[in-house]
Amino acid sequence: MTTISDDMDGGLLASGNRHAPGARPRGAAAIAGIALAAAIVFAGCHSDMYNQKKYKPLAASEFYPDGQASRPLVDGTVVHRDHSDDGVIASGKVNGVPVNGFPFPVTEQILRRGQERYNIYCSPCHGRTGDGRGMAVQRGFPQPPSYHTDSLRARPVGHVVDVIAHGFGRMYPYADRVAPRDRWAIAAYIRALQASRQTTVADLPPSQRQQLK
Amino acid sequence: MAQIFHPRTKVLSRASIMAGAIVLAACTVVAAALYRSSYFTGVNEARQQDVPFSHQHHVAGLGIDCRYCHTSVEKSSFAGIPPTTTCMTCHSQVWNTSPMLAPVRLSFQTNTPLTWARVHDLPDFVYFNHSIHIAKGIGCSTCHGQVDRMPLVWKVNTLYMNWCLDCHRHPEEQIRPKEEVFNMAYQPPADQAALGASLVRQYQVRTQQLTDCSICHR
């Protein structure tokens, strides 16, 4: 949980109109005139429009006992959204068993999305190639297993989605950071990473074989 | 009948009028300079935080993407400040006894939020939306500067309305390819004029509406 303190109240600068001379009435009148003009000009400056009596996201609040403007959800609250991605798409499992197969077609677009999301959320630990040597691991986080093992290649793809959603071992759940369909996109990309080390030159289509030369 | 005013009064009166004008001008100049100064705008002034979180270390040093923490920046008006669990994803294991992170652990254990001092604070009558800027190819660093070089975050722009309007009048000068939006080190190419104009068309930026009052004010 987070709160932002919104204390950047742009306090207005009082314009100092102190003056020394003004022995003559006219000098004093001029100074008074300037002071009046300044007063009129700065009278328009107040901050109640800048800092309105409303809450922005994650704002602090003096009203609620917990100090937060964002209120916790009441027990039993139902999310008001499309629920079509609940179930297997969110969890990767049917009746508690990880499914082996994608619930929607894996296109190149999905793979690219998976690559982008993988590099954002997974690569800090798992590494960009899936070898489990990401930057956090190099700085002391316990090393996760490489994806390039027979045991992880054999796991059903739903297992990956389940781990993303619910965490595994020291890995925290990513359900609040990775949307249900993105979990499958990431799983597809991990399959592609795994395939990249199982593919021989002979498996490639001729056009790509040409690129390697 | 004696003269009420001595002849010297004429000089004095002229001088005082002149002096008044000069004082008024000087006040205006000083006020304008103050208004633009970092003392008033907060530009280039790093803000102190309870937890001295370093974007420099996490972004430039470790290569963590903006969206790892600011998860809602692509789909919401609000970029999102990460919950303490995001910090603890790594810091339950790494630096998990560091005194610097004591407030983070306390927040996690007691389920109370961390408090951050806001660096970029728009007036409440401005309805800024992050997601549309991301979707139309405006990079993070265009407004926030190279946050990956900031140990503590500061503003690099005033966020004044004239600054917003500079871009809303000429988005082609700032727009970049969508795949470069999160690139902190992005530099516009030499042919930005041509590229910008084509991206504005390609991303369907409705330039004729960008300076409407209601775009930012409700």
Coordinates of N, CA and C in Angstrom, one line a residue, chain B residues 15-200:
Chain B
A15 N 10.8 63.3 -9.9 CA 11.7 62.2 -9.5 C 10.9 61.1 -8.8
S16 N 9.9 61.5 -8.0 CA 9.1 60.4 -7.3 C 8.3 59.6 -8.2
I17 N 7.7 60.3 -9.2 CA 7.0 59.6 -10.2 C 7.9 58.5 -10.9
M18 N 9.1 59.0 -11.3 CA 10.0 58.1 -12.0 C 10.4 57.0 -11.1
A19 N 10.7 57.3 -9.8 CA 11.1 56.3 -8.9 C 9.9 55.2 -8.7
G20 N 8.7 55.7 -8.7 CA 7.6 54.8 -8.6 C 7.5 53.8 -9.7
A21 N 7.7 54.4 -10.9 CA 7.7 53.5 -12.1 C 8.8 52.5 -12.1
I22 N 10.0 53.0 -11.6 CA 11.1 52.0 -11.6 C 10.9 50.9 -10.6
V23 N 10.3 51.3 -9.4 CA 10.1 50.3 -8.4 C 9.0 49.3 -8.9
L24 N 8.0 49.8 -9.6 CA 7.0 48.9 -10.1 C 7.6 47.9 -11.1
A25 N 8.5 48.5 -12.0 CA 9.1 47.6 -13.0 C 10.0 46.6 -12.3
A26 N 10.7 47.1 -11.3 CA 11.7 46.1 -10.6 C 10.9 45.0 -9.9
C27 N 9.8 45.4 -9.3 CA 9.0 44.4 -8.6 C 8.5 43.3 -9.6
T28 N 8.1 43.8 -10.8 CA 7.6 42.9 -11.8 C 8.7 41.9 -12.3
V29 N 9.9 42.5 -12.5 CA 11.0 41.7 -13.0 C 11.4 40.6 -11.9
V30 N 11.4 41.1 -10.6 CA 11.8 40.2 -9.6 C 10.8 39.1 -9.4
A31 N 9.5 39.5 -9.5 CA 8.4 38.5 -9.3 C 8.5 37.5 -10.4
A32 N 8.7 38.0 -11.7 CA 8.8 37.0 -12.8 C 9.9 36.1 -12.6
A33 N 11.1 36.6 -12.2 CA 12.3 35.8 -12.0 C 12.0 34.7 -10.9
L34 N 11.4 35.1 -9.9 CA 11.1 34.2 -8.8 C 10.1 33.1 -9.3
Y35 N 9.1 33.5 -10.0 CA 8.1 32.6 -10.5 C 8.7 31.5 -11.4
R36 N 9.8 31.9 -12.1 CA 10.5 30.9 -13.0 C 11.6 30.2 -12.3
S37 N 12.0 30.7 -11.1 CA 13.1 30.1 -10.4 C 12.8 28.7 -9.9
S38 N 13.8 27.9 -9.6 CA 13.6 26.6 -9.1 C 13.0 26.7 -7.7
Y39 N 13.3 27.8 -7.0 CA 12.7 28.0 -5.6 C 11.2 27.9 -5.7
F40 N 10.6 28.4 -6.8 CA 9.2 28.4 -6.9 C 8.7 27.2 -7.7
T41 N 9.4 26.8 -8.7 CA 8.9 25.7 -9.6 C 9.3 24.3 -9.1
G42 N 10.3 24.3 -8.3 CA 10.8 23.0 -7.8 C 11.6 22.2 -8.8
V43 N 11.9 22.8 -10.0 CA 12.6 22.2 -11.1 C 14.1 22.0 -10.6
N44 N 14.6 20.8 -10.8 CA 16.0 20.4 -10.5 C 16.2 20.4 -9.0
E45 N 15.2 20.3 -8.2 CA 15.4 20.2 -6.7 C 14.9 18.8 -6.4
A46 N 15.9 17.9 -6.0 CA 15.6 16.6 -5.6 C 14.7 16.6 -4.3
R47 N 13.7 15.9 -4.2 CA 12.8 15.8 -3.0 C 13.3 14.7 -2.1
Q48 N 13.4 15.0 -0.8 CA 13.7 14.0 0.2 C 12.6 13.1 0.4
Q49 N 12.9 11.8 0.6 CA 11.8 10.8 0.8 C 12.2 10.0 2.1
D50 N 11.1 9.4 2.7 CA 11.4 8.6 3.9 C 12.3 7.4 3.5
V51 N 12.0 6.8 2.4 CA 12.9 5.7 1.9 C 13.6 6.3 0.7
P52 N 15.0 6.4 0.8 CA 15.7 7.1 -0.3 C 15.8 6.2 -1.6
F53 N 14.6 5.9 -2.2 CA 14.6 5.0 -3.3 C 15.4 5.7 -4.5
S54 N 16.3 4.9 -5.1 CA 17.1 5.4 -6.2 C 16.6 4.8 -7.5
H55 N 16.0 5.7 -8.4 CA 15.7 5.2 -9.7 C 17.0 4.9 -10.5
Q56 N 18.0 5.6 -10.2 CA 19.3 5.4 -10.9 C 19.8 4.0 -10.7
H57 N 19.7 3.5 -9.4 CA 20.2 2.2 -9.1 C 19.3 1.1 -9.8
H58 N 18.0 1.3 -9.6 CA 17.0 0.3 -10.1 C 16.8 0.2 -11.6
V59 N 16.9 1.4 -12.2 CA 16.6 1.5 -13.7 C 17.9 1.3 -14.4
A60 N 18.9 2.2 -14.2 CA 20.1 2.2 -14.9 C 21.0 1.0 -14.5
G61 N 21.1 0.8 -13.1 CA 21.9 -0.2 -12.6 C 21.4 -1.6 -12.8
L62 N 20.1 -1.9 -12.6 CA 19.6 -3.2 -12.7 C 18.8 -3.5 -14.0
G63 N 18.4 -2.4 -14.7 CA 17.7 -2.6 -15.9 C 16.2 -2.9 -15.8
I64 N 15.7 -2.5 -14.6 CA 14.2 -2.8 -14.4 C 13.4 -1.7 -15.2
D65 N 12.4 -2.3 -15.9 CA 11.5 -1.4 -16.7 C 10.6 -0.6 -15.9
C66 N 10.3 0.6 -16.4 CA 9.4 1.5 -15.6 C 8.1 0.8 -15.2
R67 N 7.6 -0.1 -16.1 CA 6.3 -0.7 -15.8 C 6.3 -1.8 -14.8
Y68 N 7.5 -2.2 -14.4 CA 7.6 -3.2 -13.4 C 6.9 -2.7 -12.1
C69 N 7.1 -1.4 -11.8 CA 6.5 -0.8 -10.6 C 5.3 0.1 -11.0
H70 N 5.4 0.9 -12.1 CA 4.3 1.8 -12.5 C 3.4 1.0 -13.4
T71 N 2.7 0.1 -12.9 CA 2.0 -0.9 -13.7 C 0.8 -0.4 -14.4
S72 N 0.2 0.7 -14.0 CA -1.0 1.2 -14.6 C -0.8 2.3 -15.6
V73 N 0.5 2.6 -15.9 CA 0.8 3.8 -16.8 C 0.3 3.6 -18.2
E74 N 0.1 2.4 -18.7 CA -0.4 2.2 -20.0 C -1.9 2.2 -20.1
K75 N -2.6 2.0 -19.0 CA -4.0 1.8 -19.1 C -4.8 2.8 -18.2
S76 N -4.2 3.7 -17.6 CA -4.9 4.5 -16.6 C -4.3 5.9 -16.7
S77 N -5.1 6.9 -16.1 CA -4.6 8.2 -16.0 C -3.4 8.3 -15.1
F78 N -3.5 7.4 -14.1 CA -2.5 7.5 -13.0 C -1.4 6.4 -13.3
A79 N -0.2 6.8 -13.2 CA 0.9 5.8 -13.6 C 1.0 4.7 -12.5
G80 N 0.6 5.0 -11.3 CA 0.6 4.0 -10.2 C 1.9 4.1 -9.4
I81 N 1.8 4.1 -8.1 CA 2.9 4.0 -7.2 C 2.8 2.6 -6.7
P82 N 3.9 1.9 -6.7 CA 3.8 0.4 -6.3 C 3.5 0.2 -4.9
P83 N 2.7 -0.9 -4.7 CA 2.4 -1.3 -3.3 C 3.7 -1.8 -2.7
T84 N 3.7 -1.9 -1.4 CA 5.0 -2.4 -0.7 C 5.3 -3.8 -1.1
T85 N 4.3 -4.6 -1.5 CA 4.6 -6.0 -1.9 C 5.6 -6.0 -3.1
T86 N 5.5 -5.0 -4.0 CA 6.4 -4.9 -5.2 C 7.8 -4.7 -4.7
C87 N 8.0 -3.9 -3.7 CA 9.4 -3.7 -3.2 C 9.9 -5.0 -2.6
M88 N 8.9 -5.7 -1.9 CA 9.3 -6.9 -1.1 C 9.5 -8.1 -2.1
T89 N 9.0 -8.0 -3.3 CA 9.2 -9.1 -4.3 C 10.7 -9.4 -4.3
C90 N 11.6 -8.4 -4.3 CA 13.0 -8.7 -4.3 C 13.6 -8.5 -2.8
H91 N 13.1 -7.5 -2.1 CA 13.7 -7.1 -0.9 C 13.3 -8.0 0.3
S92 N 12.5 -9.0 0.0 CA 12.3 -10.1 1.0 C 13.6 -10.9 1.1
Q93 N 14.3 -10.9 0.0 CA 15.6 -11.7 -0.1 C 16.8 -10.9 -0.2
V94 N 16.8 -9.8 -0.9 CA 18.0 -9.0 -1.1 C 17.9 -7.7 -0.2
W95 N 19.0 -7.4 0.4 CA 19.1 -6.3 1.3 C 18.0 -6.3 2.4
N96 N 17.7 -7.6 2.8 CA 16.5 -7.7 3.7 C 16.8 -7.4 5.2
T97 N 18.0 -6.9 5.4 CA 18.3 -6.4 6.8 C 18.8 -5.0 6.7
S98 N 18.8 -4.4 5.6 CA 19.3 -3.0 5.4 C 18.5 -2.0 6.3
P99 N 19.1 -1.2 7.1 CA 18.4 -0.2 7.8 C 17.7 0.8 6.9
M100 N 18.2 1.0 5.7 CA 17.6 1.9 4.8 C 16.2 1.5 4.4
L101 N 16.0 0.1 4.4 CA 14.7 -0.4 4.0 C 13.8 -0.7 5.2
A102 N 14.2 -0.3 6.4 CA 13.4 -0.6 7.6 C 12.0 -0.1 7.4
P103 N 11.7 1.1 6.9 CA 10.3 1.6 6.7 C 9.6 0.7 5.8
V104 N 10.2 0.1 4.8 CA 9.5 -0.8 3.8 C 9.1 -2.1 4.5
R105 N 10.0 -2.6 5.3 CA 9.6 -3.9 6.1 C 8.5 -3.6 7.1
L106 N 8.6 -2.4 7.7 CA 7.6 -2.1 8.7 C 6.2 -1.9 8.0
S107 N 6.2 -1.3 6.9 CA 5.0 -1.1 6.1 C 4.4 -2.5 5.7
F108 N 5.3 -3.4 5.3 CA 4.8 -4.7 4.9 C 4.3 -5.5 6.1
Q109 N 5.0 -5.4 7.2 CA 4.5 -6.2 8.4 C 3.3 -5.7 9.0
T110 N 3.1 -4.3 9.0 CA 2.0 -3.7 9.7 C 0.8 -3.4 8.7
N111 N 1.0 -3.7 7.4 CA 0.0 -3.4 6.4 C -0.4 -1.9 6.5
T112 N 0.6 -1.0 6.6 CA 0.4 0.4 6.5 C 1.2 1.0 5.4
P113 N 0.6 1.9 4.7 CA 1.3 2.4 3.4 C 2.5 3.2 3.7
L114 N 3.5 3.1 2.8 CA 4.6 4.0 2.7 C 4.1 5.3 2.3
T115 N 4.8 6.4 2.8 CA 4.4 7.7 2.3 C 5.5 8.3 1.5
W116 N 5.1 8.8 0.3 CA 6.1 9.4 -0.6 C 5.7 10.8 -0.8
A117 N 6.7 11.7 -0.9 CA 6.5 13.1 -1.2 C 6.4 13.2 -2.7
R118 N 5.3 13.9 -3.1 CA 5.0 14.0 -4.5 C 5.9 14.9 -5.2
V119 N 6.5 14.5 -6.3 CA 7.4 15.4 -7.0 C 6.7 16.1 -8.2
H120 N 5.8 15.4 -8.9 CA 5.1 16.0 -10.0 C 3.7 16.2 -9.6
D121 N 3.3 17.4 -9.3 CA 2.0 17.7 -8.7 C 1.3 18.7 -9.6
L122 N 0.4 18.3 -10.4 CA -0.3 19.2 -11.2 C -1.4 19.9 -10.4
P123 N -1.8 21.1 -10.8 CA -3.0 21.7 -10.2 C -4.2 20.8 -10.3
D124 N -5.1 20.9 -9.3 CA -6.2 19.9 -9.3 C -7.3 20.2 -10.4
F125 N -7.1 21.3 -11.2 CA -8.0 21.5 -12.3 C -7.5 21.0 -13.6
V126 N -6.4 20.3 -13.5 CA -5.8 19.7 -14.7 C -6.1 18.2 -14.7
Y127 N -6.6 17.7 -15.7 CA -7.0 16.3 -15.8 C -6.0 15.5 -16.7
F128 N -4.8 15.3 -16.2 CA -3.8 14.7 -17.0 C -4.0 13.2 -17.1
N129 N -3.7 12.6 -18.2 CA -3.9 11.2 -18.4 C -2.6 10.6 -19.0
H130 N -1.9 9.7 -18.2 CA -0.7 9.1 -18.7 C -1.0 8.2 -19.9
S131 N -2.0 7.4 -19.8 CA -2.2 6.3 -20.8 C -2.3 6.8 -22.3
I132 N -2.9 8.0 -22.4 CA -3.1 8.5 -23.8 C -1.7 9.0 -24.3
H133 N -0.9 9.5 -23.5 CA 0.4 10.0 -23.9 C 1.3 8.8 -24.3
I134 N 1.2 7.7 -23.5 CA 2.0 6.5 -23.9 C 1.5 5.9 -25.2
A135 N 0.2 5.9 -25.3 CA -0.4 5.3 -26.5 C -0.1 6.0 -27.8
K136 N 0.2 7.3 -27.6 CA 0.4 8.2 -28.8 C 1.9 8.5 -29.0
G137 N 2.8 7.8 -28.3 CA 4.2 7.9 -28.6 C 4.9 9.0 -27.9
I138 N 4.4 9.4 -26.8 CA 5.2 10.4 -26.0 C 6.0 9.7 -24.9
G139 N 7.3 9.8 -24.9 CA 8.1 9.1 -24.1 C 8.1 9.6 -22.6
C140 N 8.4 8.7 -21.7 CA 8.5 9.0 -20.3 C 9.5 10.2 -20.1
S141 N 10.7 10.1 -20.8 CA 11.7 11.0 -20.5 C 11.4 12.4 -21.1
T142 N 10.4 12.5 -22.0 CA 10.1 13.8 -22.6 C 9.6 14.7 -21.5
C143 N 8.8 14.2 -20.6 CA 8.3 15.0 -19.5 C 9.1 14.9 -18.2
H144 N 9.5 13.6 -17.9 CA 10.2 13.3 -16.6 C 11.7 13.4 -16.7
G145 N 12.3 13.6 -17.9 CA 13.7 13.6 -18.0 C 14.3 12.2 -17.8
Q146 N 15.6 12.1 -17.7 CA 16.2 10.8 -17.6 C 16.2 10.4 -16.1
V147 N 15.0 9.9 -15.7 CA 14.8 9.4 -14.3 C 15.9 8.4 -14.0
D148 N 16.4 7.6 -15.0 CA 17.4 6.6 -14.6 C 18.7 7.2 -14.2
R149 N 18.8 8.5 -14.2 CA 20.0 9.2 -13.8 C 19.8 9.9 -12.4
M150 N 18.6 9.7 -11.8 CA 18.2 10.4 -10.6 C 18.3 9.5 -9.4
P151 N 19.2 9.8 -8.5 CA 19.2 9.0 -7.2 C 18.0 9.3 -6.4
L152 N 17.6 10.5 -6.3 CA 16.3 10.9 -5.8 C 15.6 11.7 -6.9
V153 N 14.3 11.6 -7.0 CA 13.7 12.2 -8.2 C 13.5 13.7 -8.1
W154 N 13.7 14.4 -9.2 CA 13.4 15.8 -9.2 C 12.7 16.0 -10.6
K155 N 12.1 17.2 -10.6 CA 11.4 17.6 -11.9 C 12.4 18.2 -12.8
V156 N 12.3 17.9 -14.1 CA 13.1 18.6 -15.1 C 12.3 19.7 -15.8
N157 N 11.0 19.7 -15.6 CA 10.1 20.7 -16.3 C 9.2 21.3 -15.3
T158 N 8.8 22.5 -15.6 CA 7.9 23.2 -14.7 C 6.5 22.6 -14.6
L159 N 6.1 21.9 -15.6 CA 4.7 21.4 -15.7 C 3.7 22.6 -15.8
Y160 N 4.2 23.8 -16.1 CA 3.3 24.9 -16.3 C 2.5 24.8 -17.6
M161 N 1.4 25.5 -17.7 CA 0.5 25.3 -18.9 C 1.2 25.7 -20.2
N162 N 2.1 26.7 -20.1 CA 2.8 27.1 -21.4 C 3.7 26.0 -21.9
W163 N 4.2 25.2 -20.9 CA 5.1 24.1 -21.3 C 4.3 23.0 -21.9
C164 N 3.1 22.7 -21.3 CA 2.2 21.7 -21.9 C 1.8 22.1 -23.3
L165 N 1.5 23.4 -23.5 CA 1.0 23.8 -24.7 C 2.1 23.8 -25.8
D166 N 3.3 24.0 -25.4 CA 4.4 23.9 -26.4 C 4.3 22.6 -27.2
C167 N 4.0 21.5 -26.5 CA 4.0 20.2 -27.2 C 2.6 20.0 -27.8
H168 N 1.5 20.5 -27.1 CA 0.2 20.3 -27.7 C 0.0 21.1 -29.0
R169 N 0.8 22.2 -29.1 CA 0.7 22.9 -30.4 C 1.6 22.3 -31.5
H170 N 2.7 21.6 -31.0 CA 3.6 21.0 -32.0 C 4.0 19.6 -31.5
P171 N 3.1 18.7 -31.5 CA 3.4 17.3 -31.0 C 4.4 16.6 -31.9
E172 N 4.5 17.1 -33.2 CA 5.5 16.4 -34.1 C 7.0 16.6 -33.6
E173 N 7.2 17.6 -32.8 CA 8.5 17.9 -32.3 C 9.0 16.9 -31.2
Q174 N 8.0 16.3 -30.5 CA 8.3 15.4 -29.4 C 7.9 13.9 -29.6
I175 N 7.0 13.7 -30.5 CA 6.5 12.3 -30.7 C 7.6 11.4 -31.1
R176 N 7.6 10.1 -30.6 CA 8.6 9.1 -31.0 C 7.9 7.8 -31.3
P177 N 8.6 6.9 -31.9 CA 8.0 5.5 -32.2 C 7.6 4.9 -30.9
K178 N 6.4 4.2 -30.9 CA 5.9 3.6 -29.7 C 6.8 2.7 -28.9
E179 N 7.7 2.0 -29.7 CA 8.6 1.0 -29.1 C 9.7 1.8 -28.4
E180 N 9.8 3.1 -28.5 CA 10.9 3.8 -27.9 C 10.4 4.6 -26.6
V181 N 9.0 4.5 -26.3 CA 8.4 5.3 -25.3 C 9.1 5.1 -24.0
F182 N 9.5 3.9 -23.6 CA 10.1 3.6 -22.3 C 11.6 3.7 -22.3
N183 N 12.2 4.1 -23.5 CA 13.6 4.2 -23.6 C 14.1 5.5 -23.0
M184 N 14.8 5.4 -21.8 CA 15.2 6.6 -21.1 C 16.2 7.5 -21.8
A185 N 17.0 6.8 -22.7 CA 18.1 7.5 -23.3 C 17.8 7.9 -24.8
Y186 N 16.5 7.8 -25.1 CA 16.1 8.1 -26.5 C 16.5 9.6 -26.9
Q187 N 17.1 9.7 -28.1 CA 17.4 11.0 -28.6 C 16.7 11.1 -30.0
P188 N 16.0 12.2 -30.2 CA 15.3 12.3 -31.5 C 16.3 12.2 -32.7
P189 N 15.9 11.5 -33.7 CA 16.8 11.4 -34.9 C 17.0 12.8 -35.6
A190 N 17.9 12.8 -36.5 CA 18.2 14.1 -37.3 C 16.9 14.5 -38.1
D191 N 16.2 13.5 -38.5 CA 15.0 13.8 -39.4 C 13.7 13.8 -38.5
Q192 N 13.8 14.3 -37.3 CA 12.6 14.3 -36.4 C 11.5 15.0 -37.1
A193 N 11.8 16.1 -37.8 CA 10.7 16.9 -38.5 C 9.8 15.9 -39.3
A194 N 10.5 15.2 -40.2 CA 9.8 14.3 -41.1 C 9.2 13.1 -40.3
L195 N 10.0 12.5 -39.5 CA 9.5 11.3 -38.7 C 8.3 11.8 -37.8
G196 N 8.4 12.9 -37.1 CA 7.4 13.4 -36.2 C 6.1 13.6 -37.0
A197 N 6.2 14.2 -38.1 CA 4.9 14.5 -38.9 C 4.3 13.1 -39.3
S198 N 5.1 12.2 -39.7 CA 4.5 10.9 -40.2 C 3.9 10.1 -39.0
L199 N 4.6 10.2 -37.8 CA 4.1 9.5 -36.6 C 2.8 10.1 -36.2
V200 N 2.7 11.4 -36.3 CA 1.4 12.1 -35.9 C 0.3 11.6 -36.7

